[in-house]
N, CA and C atoms as an extended XYZ file, in Angstrom:
597
Properties=species:S:1:pos:R:3:atomname:S:1:resname:S:1:resid:I:1 pbc="F F F"
N       159.286      187.079       50.595 N   MET     1
C       158.619      187.917       51.587 CA  MET     1
C       157.500      188.727       50.942 C   MET     1
N       157.707      189.198       49.730 N   ILE     2
C       156.706      190.020       49.051 CA  ILE     2
C       155.396      189.261       48.904 C   ILE     2
N       155.487      187.939       48.644 N   GLN     3
C       154.287      187.137       48.409 CA  GLN     3
C       153.443      186.943       49.672 C   GLN     3
N       153.990      187.254       50.838 N   LEU     4
C       153.259      187.022       52.074 CA  LEU     4
C       152.049      187.935       52.230 C   LEU     4
N       152.085      189.120       51.618 N   PHE     5
C       151.035      190.095       51.861 CA  PHE     5
C       150.144      190.271       50.631 C   PHE     5
N       149.782      189.161       50.013 N   GLY     6
C       149.049      189.224       48.748 CA  GLY     6
C       147.550      189.395       48.834 C   GLY     6
N       146.944      189.155       49.994 N   SER     7
C       145.489      189.263       50.096 CA  SER     7
C       145.068      189.580       51.518 C   SER     7
N       143.837      190.090       51.647 N   LYS     8
C       143.283      190.434       52.958 CA  LYS     8
C       143.194      189.189       53.843 C   LYS     8
N       142.767      188.064       53.254 N   THR     9
C       142.645      186.822       54.017 CA  THR     9
C       144.002      186.374       54.537 C   THR     9
N       145.022      186.497       53.705 N   ARG    10
C       146.360      186.083       54.108 CA  ARG    10
C       146.874      186.927       55.272 C   ARG    10
N       146.624      188.231       55.210 N   VAL    11
C       147.047      189.128       56.294 CA  VAL    11
C       146.330      188.769       57.595 C   VAL    11
N       145.024      188.457       57.503 N   LYS    12
C       144.261      188.059       58.692 CA  LYS    12
C       144.803      186.756       59.269 C   LYS    12
N       145.170      185.833       58.406 N   LEU    13
C       145.730      184.565       58.866 CA  LEU    13
C       147.065      184.782       59.578 C   LEU    13
N       147.887      185.656       59.034 N   LEU    14
C       149.173      185.953       59.659 CA  LEU    14
C       148.973      186.575       61.037 C   LEU    14
N       147.991      187.477       61.151 N   HIS    15
C       147.662      188.057       62.459 CA  HIS    15
C       147.283      186.956       63.444 C   HIS    15
N       146.414      186.046       62.985 N   LEU    16
C       145.911      184.984       63.856 CA  LEU    16
C       147.038      184.065       64.335 C   LEU    16
N       147.828      183.567       63.392 N   PHE    17
C       148.871      182.604       63.745 CA  PHE    17
C       150.013      183.231       64.550 C   PHE    17
N       150.425      184.428       64.150 N   LEU    18
C       151.580      185.043       64.810 CA  LEU    18
C       151.254      185.595       66.188 C   LEU    18
N       149.972      185.887       66.437 N   SER    19
C       149.594      186.360       67.772 CA  SER    19
C       149.182      185.206       68.683 C   SER    19
N       149.165      183.986       68.116 N   ASN    20
C       148.867      182.775       68.886 CA  ASN    20
C       149.915      181.705       68.564 C   ASN    20
N       151.188      181.968       68.870 N   PRO    21
C       152.262      181.073       68.424 CA  PRO    21
C       152.200      179.653       68.959 C   PRO    21
N       151.522      179.449       70.094 N   ASP    22
C       151.464      178.108       70.683 CA  ASP    22
C       150.109      177.442       70.492 C   ASP    22
N       149.295      178.010       69.615 N   ARG    23
C       147.941      177.492       69.421 CA  ARG    23
C       147.805      176.878       68.027 C   ARG    23
N       147.102      175.772       67.947 N   SER    24
C       146.791      175.139       66.661 CA  SER    24
C       145.318      175.386       66.346 C   SER    24
N       145.015      175.550       65.074 N   PHE    25
C       143.645      175.828       64.651 CA  PHE    25
C       143.226      174.886       63.532 C   PHE    25
N       141.953      174.518       63.498 N   TYR    26
C       141.430      173.758       62.367 CA  TYR    26
C       140.647      174.706       61.458 C   TYR    26
N       140.370      174.283       60.225 N   VAL    27
C       139.888      175.190       59.189 CA  VAL    27
C       138.612      175.936       59.563 C   VAL    27
N       137.593      175.223       60.013 N   ARG    28
C       136.327      175.910       60.307 CA  ARG    28
C       136.461      176.880       61.473 C   ARG    28
N       137.327      176.548       62.403 N   GLU    29
C       137.606      177.457       63.517 CA  GLU    29
C       138.244      178.737       62.984 C   GLU    29
N       139.172      178.580       62.048 N   ILE    30
C       139.854      179.732       61.457 CA  ILE    30
C       138.863      180.631       60.713 C   ILE    30
N       137.964      180.021       59.947 N   THR    31
C       137.003      180.822       59.173 CA  THR    31
C       136.126      181.665       60.089 C   THR    31
N       135.754      181.107       61.262 N   ARG    32
C       134.949      181.877       62.224 CA  ARG    32
C       135.763      183.012       62.826 C   ARG    32
N       137.012      182.729       63.162 N   LYS    33
C       137.830      183.721       63.850 CA  LYS    33
C       138.213      184.898       62.963 C   LYS    33
N       138.460      184.652       61.688 N   ILE    34
C       138.868      185.765       60.817 CA  ILE    34
C       137.739      186.251       59.910 C   ILE    34
N       136.574      185.568       59.986 N   ASP    35
C       135.381      185.985       59.246 CA  ASP    35
C       135.636      186.083       57.738 C   ASP    35
N       136.145      184.987       57.185 N   GLU    36
C       136.368      184.908       55.737 CA  GLU    36
C       135.784      183.598       55.206 C   GLU    36
N       135.568      183.532       53.895 N   GLN    37
C       134.994      182.342       53.265 CA  GLN    37
C       135.971      181.171       53.344 C   GLN    37
N       135.409      179.979       53.520 N   ILE    38
C       136.239      178.790       53.719 CA  ILE    38
C       137.145      178.492       52.524 C   ILE    38
N       136.662      178.733       51.300 N   ASN    39
C       137.492      178.476       50.120 CA  ASN    39
C       138.709      179.394       50.082 C   ASN    39
N       138.484      180.649       50.451 N   SER    40
C       139.577      181.620       50.491 CA  SER    40
C       140.582      181.234       51.580 C   SER    40
N       140.068      180.786       52.730 N   VAL    41
C       140.936      180.371       53.833 CA  VAL    41
C       141.777      179.169       53.428 C   VAL    41
N       141.135      178.173       52.809 N   ARG    42
C       141.874      176.976       52.379 CA  ARG    42
C       142.975      177.348       51.385 C   ARG    42
N       142.660      178.228       50.456 N   ARG    43
C       143.636      178.638       49.437 CA  ARG    43
C       144.842      179.325       50.088 C   ARG    43
N       144.567      180.242       51.022 N   GLU    44
C       145.660      180.978       51.654 CA  GLU    44
C       146.457      180.119       52.637 C   GLU    44
N       145.787      179.156       53.265 N   LEU    45
C       146.514      178.214       54.123 CA  LEU    45
C       147.513      177.422       53.281 C   LEU    45
N       147.070      177.010       52.105 N   ALA    46
C       147.957      176.263       51.201 CA  ALA    46
C       149.155      177.122       50.796 C   ALA    46
N       148.894      178.414       50.545 N   ASN    47
C       149.981      179.328       50.179 CA  ASN    47
C       150.985      179.484       51.315 C   ASN    47
N       150.469      179.661       52.541 N   LEU    48
C       151.348      179.848       53.691 CA  LEU    48
C       152.125      178.570       54.027 C   LEU    48
N       151.482      177.423       53.810 N   LEU    49
C       152.176      176.140       53.979 CA  LEU    49
C       153.311      176.016       52.979 C   LEU    49
N       153.025      176.402       51.759 N   ASN    50
C       154.003      176.310       50.673 CA  ASN    50
C       155.225      177.183       50.948 C   ASN    50
N       154.980      178.380       51.493 N   VAL    51
C       156.075      179.305       51.820 CA  VAL    51
C       156.848      178.824       53.042 C   VAL    51
N       156.146      178.139       53.958 N   GLY    52
C       156.793      177.620       55.156 CA  GLY    52
C       156.473      178.392       56.425 C   GLY    52
N       155.556      179.368       56.323 N   VAL    53
C       155.198      180.183       57.488 CA  VAL    53
C       154.431      179.362       58.521 C   VAL    53
N       153.578      178.453       58.042 N   ILE    54
C       152.813      177.595       58.946 CA  ILE    54
C       153.115      176.132       58.631 C   ILE    54
N       152.688      175.269       59.549 N   LYS    55
C       152.821      173.834       59.331 CA  LYS    55
C       151.509      173.173       59.727 C   LYS    55
N       151.302      171.961       59.275 N   SER    56
C       150.053      171.267       59.571 CA  SER    56
C       150.331      169.911       60.200 C   SER    56
N       149.333      169.442       60.940 N   ASP    57
C       149.452      168.141       61.590 CA  ASP    57
C       148.031      167.639       61.850 C   ASP    57
N       147.837      166.341       61.788 N   SER    58
C       146.503      165.795       62.029 CA  SER    58
C       146.432      165.172       63.410 C   SER    58
N       145.313      165.424       64.086 N   ALA    59
C       145.052      164.850       65.413 CA  ALA    59
C       143.553      164.868       65.637 C   ALA    59
N       143.050      163.867       66.336 N   ASN    60
C       141.612      163.776       66.643 CA  ASN    60
C       140.745      163.864       65.389 C   ASN    60
N       141.220      163.232       64.311 N   ASN    61
C       140.505      163.227       63.032 CA  ASN    61
C       140.318      164.619       62.439 C   ASN    61
N       141.219      165.534       62.767 N   ARG    62
C       141.179      166.882       62.216 CA  ARG    62
C       142.562      167.286       61.752 C   ARG    62
N       142.614      168.199       60.766 N   LEU    63
C       143.884      168.752       60.311 CA  LEU    63
C       144.075      170.097       61.010 C   LEU    63
N       145.154      170.228       61.756 N   TYR    64
C       145.428      171.448       62.509 CA  TYR    64
C       146.571      172.226       61.847 C   TYR    64
N       146.486      173.539       61.963 N   TYR    65
C       147.530      174.413       61.440 CA  TYR    65
C       148.101      175.259       62.572 C   TYR    65
N       149.414      175.447       62.543 N   THR    66
C       150.070      176.278       63.549 CA  THR    66
C       151.227      177.016       62.909 C   THR    66
N       151.637      178.124       63.509 N   VAL    67
C       152.748      178.885       62.940 CA  VAL    67
C       154.035      178.081       63.095 C   VAL    67
N       154.899      178.182       62.101 N   ASN    68
C       156.186      177.495       62.122 CA  ASN    68
C       157.219      178.432       62.754 C   ASN    68
N       157.523      178.204       64.033 N   GLN    69
C       158.437      179.096       64.740 CA  GLN    69
C       159.883      178.951       64.274 C   GLN    69
N       160.137      177.953       63.418 N   LYS    70
C       161.481      177.786       62.858 CA  LYS    70
C       161.604      178.430       61.471 C   LYS    70
N       160.499      179.035       61.025 N   TYR    71
C       160.517      179.729       59.731 CA  TYR    71
C       161.556      180.847       59.767 C   TYR    71
N       162.279      181.010       58.690 N   ARG    72
C       163.408      181.940       58.635 CA  ARG    72
C       163.037      183.365       59.069 C   ARG    72
N       161.833      183.815       58.670 N   TYR    73
C       161.443      185.193       58.974 CA  TYR    73
C       160.399      185.272       60.090 C   TYR    73
N       160.344      184.234       60.936 N   TYR    74
C       159.335      184.202       62.001 CA  TYR    74
C       159.419      185.426       62.923 C   TYR    74
N       160.598      185.733       63.428 N   LYS    75
C       160.741      186.851       64.372 CA  LYS    75
C       160.428      188.206       63.734 C   LYS    75
N       160.932      188.488       62.523 N   PRO    76
C       160.557      189.756       61.885 CA  PRO    76
C       159.048      189.877       61.648 C   PRO    76
N       158.412      188.760       61.297 N   LEU    77
C       156.956      188.788       61.076 CA  LEU    77
C       156.213      189.054       62.380 C   LEU    77
N       156.693      188.442       63.476 N   ARG    78
C       156.045      188.717       64.769 CA  ARG    78
C       156.209      190.184       65.154 C   ARG    78
N       157.350      190.759       64.821 N   ASP    79
C       157.564      192.187       65.097 CA  ASP    79
C       156.531      193.037       64.355 C   ASP    79
N       156.223      192.630       63.133 N   ILE    80
C       155.258      193.377       62.320 CA  ILE    80
C       153.835      193.168       62.811 C   ILE    80
N       153.455      191.905       62.978 N   PHE    81
C       152.045      191.586       63.233 CA  PHE    81
C       151.636      191.607       64.696 C   PHE    81
N       152.574      191.457       65.605 N   VAL    82
C       152.209      191.434       67.022 CA  VAL    82
C       152.642      192.705       67.720 C   VAL    82
N       153.943      192.974       67.739 N   ASP    83
C       154.456      194.102       68.510 CA  ASP    83
C       153.830      195.433       68.105 C   ASP    83
N       153.861      195.749       66.810 N   GLU    84
C       153.373      197.044       66.359 CA  GLU    84
C       151.858      197.145       66.445 C   GLU    84
N       151.175      196.112       65.992 N   THR    85
C       149.722      196.186       65.917 CA  THR    85
C       149.058      196.068       67.261 C   THR    85
N       149.408      195.031       68.017 N   PHE    86
C       148.682      194.740       69.234 CA  PHE    86
C       149.145      195.560       70.430 C   PHE    86
N       150.417      195.944       70.479 N   GLU    87
C       150.867      196.739       71.617 CA  GLU    87
C       150.277      198.137       71.574 C   GLU    87
N       149.968      198.623       70.370 N   LYS    88
C       149.300      199.912       70.260 CA  LYS    88
C       147.915      199.840       70.880 C   LYS    88
N       147.292      198.674       70.753 N   ALA    89
C       145.931      198.510       71.269 CA  ALA    89
C       145.912      198.523       72.791 C   ALA    89
N       146.995      198.073       73.415 N   SER    90
C       147.039      198.054       74.878 CA  SER    90
C       148.470      198.132       75.366 C   SER    90
N       148.822      199.272       75.936 N   ALA    91
C       150.196      199.488       76.385 CA  ALA    91
C       150.554      198.577       77.551 C   ALA    91
N       149.535      198.111       78.268 N   SER    92
C       149.795      197.285       79.449 CA  SER    92
C       149.862      195.808       79.133 C   SER    92
N       149.648      195.431       77.869 N   THR    93
C       149.624      194.021       77.502 CA  THR    93
C       150.668      193.763       76.442 C   THR    93
N       151.347      192.633       76.531 N   SER    94
C       152.485      192.381       75.645 CA  SER    94
C       152.117      191.729       74.335 C   SER    94
N       150.885      191.247       74.171 N   GLY    95
C       150.540      190.586       72.913 CA  GLY    95
C       149.066      190.577       72.657 C   GLY    95
N       148.688      190.294       71.396 N   GLY    96
C       147.292      190.339       71.011 CA  GLY    96
C       146.422      189.334       71.715 C   GLY    96
N       146.936      188.119       71.894 N   THR    97
C       146.135      187.081       72.527 CA  THR    97
C       145.797      187.453       73.954 C   THR    97
N       146.813      187.880       74.721 N   GLU    98
C       146.595      188.235       76.111 CA  GLU    98
C       145.593      189.380       76.217 C   GLU    98
N       145.717      190.356       75.316 N   ASN    99
C       144.828      191.512       75.337 CA  ASN    99
C       143.383      191.080       75.098 C   ASN    99
N       143.174      190.240       74.124 N   GLU   100
C       141.838      189.756       73.772 CA  GLU   100
C       141.215      188.979       74.930 C   GLU   100
N       141.961      188.059       75.501 N   TRP   101
C       141.423      187.230       76.578 CA  TRP   101
C       141.242      188.010       77.861 C   TRP   101
N       142.125      188.955       78.141 N   ALA   102
C       141.972      189.788       79.337 CA  ALA   102
C       140.650      190.543       79.288 C   ALA   102
N       140.308      191.035       78.104 N   LYS   103
C       139.039      191.742       77.927 CA  LYS   103
C       137.853      190.813       78.138 C   LYS   103
N       137.957      189.608       77.612 N   ARG   104
C       136.842      188.661       77.718 CA  ARG   104
C       136.668      188.132       79.140 C   ARG   104
N       137.763      188.036       79.877 N   LEU   105
C       137.688      187.508       81.243 CA  LEU   105
C       137.296      188.569       82.267 C   LEU   105
N       137.484      189.833       81.935 N   LYS   106
C       137.243      190.922       82.890 CA  LYS   106
C       135.827      190.930       83.481 C   LYS   106
N       134.764      190.728       82.663 N   PRO   107
C       133.404      190.749       83.227 CA  PRO   107
C       133.131      189.616       84.221 C   PRO   107
N       133.995      188.609       84.254 N   LEU   108
C       133.772      187.457       85.131 CA  LEU   108
C       134.071      187.787       86.593 C   LEU   108
N       134.863      188.828       86.842 N   GLY   109
C       135.247      189.179       88.203 CA  GLY   109
C       136.758      189.196       88.349 C   GLY   109
N       137.237      188.904       89.550 N   ALA   110
C       138.683      188.951       89.819 CA  ALA   110
C       139.342      187.622       89.455 C   ALA   110
N       139.478      187.370       88.152 N   VAL   111
C       140.138      186.146       87.682 CA  VAL   111
C       141.644      186.324       87.844 C   VAL   111
N       142.282      185.384       88.535 N   LYS   112
C       143.736      185.456       88.726 CA  LYS   112
C       144.478      184.427       87.872 C   LYS   112
N       143.755      183.378       87.493 N   PHE   113
C       144.406      182.319       86.711 CA  PHE   113
C       143.383      181.684       85.785 C   PHE   113
N       143.762      181.505       84.535 N   ALA   114
C       142.869      180.856       83.570 CA  ALA   114
C       143.702      180.188       82.480 C   ALA   114
N       143.357      178.937       82.173 N   VAL   115
C       144.047      178.229       81.098 CA  VAL   115
C       143.054      177.481       80.219 C   VAL   115
N       143.425      177.323       78.960 N   LEU   116
C       142.684      176.477       78.028 CA  LEU   116
C       143.466      175.186       77.843 C   LEU   116
N       142.748      174.078       77.769 N   GLY   117
C       143.373      172.784       77.496 CA  GLY   117
C       142.408      171.960       76.665 C   GLY   117
N       142.489      170.645       76.774 N   GLY   118
C       141.537      169.783       76.087 CA  GLY   118
C       141.418      170.051       74.605 C   GLY   118
N       140.204      170.344       74.160 N   ARG   119
C       139.940      170.502       72.735 CA  ARG   119
C       140.605      171.743       72.139 C   ARG   119
N       141.034      172.687       72.986 N   PHE   120
C       141.649      173.912       72.483 CA  PHE   120
C       143.123      173.736       72.116 C   PHE   120
N       143.721      172.648       72.585 N   VAL   121
C       145.159      172.454       72.390 CA  VAL   121
C       145.429      171.111       71.720 C   VAL   121
N       146.102      171.169       70.603 N   GLN   122
C       146.405      169.957       69.850 CA  GLN   122
C       147.220      168.982       70.699 C   GLN   122
N       146.798      167.707       70.678 N   ASN   123
C       147.465      166.622       71.409 CA  ASN   123
C       147.396      166.760       72.936 C   ASN   123
N       146.494      167.589       73.415 N   SER   124
C       146.311      167.690       74.865 CA  SER   124
C       145.596      166.439       75.364 C   SER   124
N       146.059      165.923       76.487 N   LYS   125
C       145.430      164.733       77.069 CA  LYS   125
C       144.433      165.110       78.170 C   LYS   125
N       144.384      166.386       78.494 N   SER   126
C       143.514      166.852       79.572 CA  SER   126
C       142.044      166.721       79.201 C   SER   126
N       141.249      166.300       80.183 N   GLY   127
C       139.803      166.211       79.963 CA  GLY   127
C       139.102      167.516       80.271 C   GLY   127
N       139.880      168.532       80.702 N   VAL   128
C       139.317      169.836       81.037 CA  VAL   128
C       139.697      170.845       79.960 C   VAL   128
N       138.681      171.496       79.388 N   ASP   129
C       138.916      172.477       78.322 CA  ASP   129
C       139.260      173.859       78.867 C   ASP   129
N       138.728      174.169       80.054 N   LEU   130
C       138.930      175.496       80.626 CA  LEU   130
C       138.992      175.415       82.152 C   LEU   130
N       139.998      176.059       82.722 N   LEU   131
C       140.107      176.169       84.177 CA  LEU   131
C       140.208      177.645       84.535 C   LEU   131
N       139.344      178.097       85.447 N   ILE   132
C       139.350      179.482       85.905 CA  ILE   132
C       139.474      179.489       87.422 C   ILE   132
N       140.382      180.297       87.939 N   ALA   133
C       140.554      180.427       89.388 CA  ALA   133
C       140.496      181.900       89.771 C   ALA   133
N       139.692      182.197       90.801 N   GLY   134
C       139.564      183.578       91.264 CA  GLY   134
C       138.231      183.797       91.944 C   GLY   134
N       137.963      185.034       92.278 N   ASP   135
C       136.690      185.417       92.878 CA  ASP   135
C       135.782      185.870       91.736 C   ASP   135
N       134.947      184.955       91.233 N   VAL   136
C       134.203      185.233       90.003 CA  VAL   136
C       132.688      185.176       90.200 C   VAL   136
N       132.005      185.805       89.239 N   ASN   137
C       130.546      185.784       89.190 CA  ASN   137
C       130.134      184.554       88.381 C   ASN   137
N       129.487      183.596       89.035 N   LYS   138
C       129.169      182.331       88.375 CA  LYS   138
C       128.215      182.499       87.203 C   LYS   138
N       127.318      183.472       87.293 N   THR   139
C       126.397      183.741       86.172 CA  THR   139
C       127.167      184.207       84.950 C   THR   139
N       128.149      185.107       85.181 N   GLN   140
C       128.971      185.602       84.074 CA  GLN   140
C       129.841      184.496       83.496 C   GLN   140
N       130.313      183.603       84.366 N   VAL   141
C       131.128      182.474       83.895 CA  VAL   141
C       130.304      181.583       82.976 C   VAL   141
N       129.073      181.288       83.365 N   LYS   142
C       128.193      180.454       82.540 CA  LYS   142
C       127.964      181.089       81.172 C   LYS   142
N       127.771      182.410       81.156 N   LYS   143
C       127.573      183.131       79.890 CA  LYS   143
C       128.840      183.050       79.033 C   LYS   143
N       129.989      183.229       79.681 N   PHE   144
C       131.274      183.161       78.993 CA  PHE   144
C       131.479      181.784       78.358 C   PHE   144
N       131.189      180.737       79.130 N   VAL   145
C       131.343      179.370       78.635 CA  VAL   145
C       130.356      179.096       77.498 C   VAL   145
N       129.126      179.579       77.640 N   LYS   146
C       128.125      179.383       76.597 CA  LYS   146
C       128.573      180.018       75.284 C   LYS   146
N       129.172      181.211       75.375 N   ASP   147
C       129.697      181.884       74.177 CA  ASP   147
C       130.823      181.065       73.548 C   ASP   147
N       131.705      180.528       74.399 N   LEU   148
C       132.800      179.700       73.896 CA  LEU   148
C       132.268      178.436       73.226 C   LEU   148
N       131.246      177.847       73.816 N   GLU   149
C       130.652      176.631       73.251 CA  GLU   149
C       130.043      176.908       71.884 C   GLU   149
N       129.442      178.072       71.732 N   GLN   150
C       128.894      178.443       70.423 CA  GLN   150
C       130.004      178.627       69.401 C   GLN   150
N       131.098      179.245       69.832 N   GLU   151
C       132.246      179.444       68.932 CA  GLU   151
C       132.852      178.110       68.508 C   GLU   151
N       132.908      177.181       69.443 N   GLU   152
C       133.529      175.885       69.177 CA  GLU   152
C       132.551      174.856       68.625 C   GLU   152
N       131.257      175.178       68.684 N   SER   153
C       130.197      174.241       68.258 CA  SER   153
C       130.321      172.914       69.004 C   SER   153
N       130.590      173.010       70.298 N   ALA   154
C       130.753      171.801       71.118 CA  ALA   154
C       130.580      172.148       72.589 C   ALA   154
N       130.144      171.146       73.365 N   ALA   155
C       130.046      171.321       74.812 CA  ALA   155
C       131.452      171.306       75.402 C   ALA   155
N       131.701      172.146       76.406 N   LEU   156
C       133.022      172.242       77.011 CA  LEU   156
C       133.012      171.743       78.451 C   LEU   156
N       134.090      171.097       78.834 N   ASN   157
C       134.286      170.704       80.230 CA  ASN   157
C       135.098      171.805       80.905 C   ASN   157
N       134.509      172.438       81.917 N   TYR   158
C       135.227      173.529       82.562 CA  TYR   158
C       135.147      173.409       84.082 C   TYR   158
N       136.116      174.028       84.748 N   THR   159
C       136.205      174.007       86.199 CA  THR   159
C       136.453      175.420       86.713 C   THR   159
N       135.717      175.798       87.757 N   VAL   160
C       135.909      177.100       88.392 CA  VAL   160
C       136.178      176.864       89.874 C   VAL   160
N       137.184      177.539       90.406 N   MET   161
C       137.485      177.418       91.836 CA  MET   161
C       138.064      178.723       92.352 C   MET   161
N       138.070      178.877       93.673 N   SER   162
C       138.681      180.078       94.249 CA  SER   162
C       140.190      180.001       94.009 C   SER   162
N       140.826      181.166       93.995 N   TYR   163
C       142.266      181.173       93.770 CA  TYR   163
C       142.997      180.491       94.925 C   TYR   163
N       142.473      180.685       96.140 N   GLU   164
C       143.094      180.066       97.312 CA  GLU   164
C       143.079      178.535       97.186 C   GLU   164
N       141.937      178.001       96.751 N   ASP   165
C       141.800      176.559       96.564 CA  ASP   165
C       142.761      176.067       95.476 C   ASP   165
N       142.789      176.819       94.363 N   PHE   166
C       143.672      176.457       93.256 CA  PHE   166
C       145.135      176.442       93.714 C   PHE   166
N       145.546      177.521       94.401 N   TYR   167
C       146.952      177.632       94.807 CA  TYR   167
C       147.322      176.523       95.807 C   TYR   167
N       146.409      176.252       96.728 N   TYR   168
C       146.660      175.181       97.707 CA  TYR   168
C       146.808      173.836       97.004 C   TYR   168
N       145.871      173.559       96.095 N   ARG   169
C       145.910      172.271       95.397 CA  ARG   169
C       147.142      172.152       94.506 C   ARG   169
N       147.582      173.267       93.953 N   LEU   170
C       148.812      173.265       93.158 CA  LEU   170
C       150.021      173.002       94.055 C   LEU   170
N       150.021      173.625       95.245 N   SER   171
C       151.167      173.506       96.151 CA  SER   171
C       151.332      172.084       96.708 C   SER   171
N       150.210      171.372       96.887 N   ILE   172
C       150.318      170.000       97.406 CA  ILE   172
C       150.350      168.963       96.279 C   ILE   172
N       150.445      169.506       95.037 N   LYS   173
C       150.506      168.664       93.836 CA  LYS   173
C       149.274      167.754       93.711 C   LYS   173
N       148.111      168.366       93.965 N   ASP   174
C       146.829      167.686       93.766 CA  ASP   174
C       146.761      167.140       92.345 C   ASP   174
N       146.361      165.888       92.217 N   LEU   175
C       146.385      165.205       90.924 CA  LEU   175
C       145.570      165.931       89.858 C   LEU   175
N       144.360      166.383       90.215 N   PHE   176
C       143.476      167.038       89.248 CA  PHE   176
C       144.092      168.319       88.698 C   PHE   176
N       144.511      169.216       89.586 N   VAL   177
C       145.089      170.497       89.153 CA  VAL   177
C       146.419      170.281       88.436 C   VAL   177
N       147.252      169.416       88.985 N   THR   178
C       148.558      169.155       88.371 CA  THR   178
C       148.425      168.588       86.964 C   THR   178
N       147.422      167.712       86.753 N   SER   179
C       147.234      167.112       85.438 CA  SER   179
C       146.883      168.161       84.389 C   SER   179
N       146.225      169.238       84.824 N   ILE   180
C       145.846      170.310       83.893 CA  ILE   180
C       147.038      171.203       83.586 C   ILE   180
N       147.715      171.687       84.635 N   VAL   181
C       148.792      172.656       84.421 CA  VAL   181
C       150.070      172.038       83.867 C   VAL   181
N       150.230      170.716       84.036 N   SER   182
C       151.435      170.076       83.513 CA  SER   182
C       151.262      169.577       82.083 C   SER   182
N       150.007      169.569       81.598 N   ASP   183
C       149.725      169.121       80.235 CA  ASP   183
C       149.901      170.300       79.276 C   ASP   183
N       149.775      170.029       77.990 N   LYS   184
C       149.807      171.099       77.001 CA  LYS   184
C       148.631      172.028       77.270 C   LYS   184
N       148.890      173.324       77.222 N   LYS   185
C       147.852      174.286       77.596 CA  LYS   185
C       148.133      175.649       76.973 C   LYS   185
N       147.130      176.512       77.039 N   ILE   186
C       147.288      177.911       76.653 CA  ILE   186
C       146.968      178.736       77.894 C   ILE   186
N       147.939      179.471       78.394 N   ILE   187
C       147.727      180.300       79.584 CA  ILE   187
C       147.050      181.602       79.154 C   ILE   187
N       145.841      181.823       79.645 N   LEU   188
C       145.113      183.045       79.336 CA  LEU   188
C       145.440      184.147       80.334 C   LEU   188
N       145.594      183.760       81.594 N   LEU   189
C       145.858      184.731       82.645 CA  LEU   189
C       146.596      184.033       83.792 C   LEU   189
N       147.636      184.678       84.293 N   ASP   190
C       148.377      184.154       85.441 CA  ASP   190
C       148.936      185.357       86.182 C   ASP   190
N       148.054      186.095       86.864 N   THR   191
C       148.430      187.368       87.469 CA  THR   191
C       149.494      187.224       88.553 C   THR   191
N       149.516      186.067       89.218 N   GLU   192
C       150.486      185.856       90.299 CA  GLU   192
C       151.733      185.095       89.816 C   GLU   192
N       151.762      184.793       88.524 N   HIS   193
C       152.916      184.090       87.924 CA  HIS   193
C       153.219      182.760       88.631 C   HIS   193
N       152.167      182.030       88.983 N   VAL   194
C       152.376      180.774       89.711 CA  VAL   194
C       153.079      179.724       88.858 C   VAL   194
N       152.807      179.711       87.565 N   LEU   195
C       153.459      178.706       86.716 CA  LEU   195
C       154.927      179.043       86.524 C   LEU   195
N       155.237      180.329       86.524 N   THR   196
C       156.645      180.752       86.441 CA  THR   196
C       157.373      180.304       87.702 C   THR   196
N       156.709      180.484       88.845 N   LYS   197
C       157.306      180.068       90.121 CA  LYS   197
C       157.522      178.562       90.152 C   LYS   197
N       156.467      177.848       89.617 N   GLU   198
C       156.556      176.383       89.620 CA  GLU   198
C       157.692      175.916       88.736 C   GLU   198
N       157.840      176.605       87.558 N   GLY   199
C       158.860      176.178       86.619 CA  GLY   199
C       160.234      176.625       87.044 C   GLY   199
């Protein structure tokens, strides 16, 4: 356990992985997100792999890293890096990821549902990278997507619809909407808990 906190880069990596337990990241994406040099990131990833905190897997000609939720000290580490750090930042939000995305989605308008899929999720079969449902400002959505595309260095396939349309299409098991929500995904926002109801 003592070896886990050996460097600033390692601590940043632990924050990233433990606050995004269901997300996989590739190396260059990680370097952008934690703002550290790629050599330092590679070295610390190797250290964390060696300890067993994270695991790696290859998909789409890339090597992805994700937190190992079966790691012996996974829950105590989440208590340190997520509960204490991120809950202080927002009493109304339960984790760092939700807090970050809630802030980024707020300027778009009344977003009620948002998920990431496609290129954001390892082994996702969805052709849609982002789905947003709600009463939103289309200009702000375009800006939001453009920022995401710059972060990802790739064009994104995204869909925007009213929440009423989304909920109706979900209720009748519309093929397009169902294919997105039933595939591997990262839920950014679900204010009405529709996926909980569905499950």
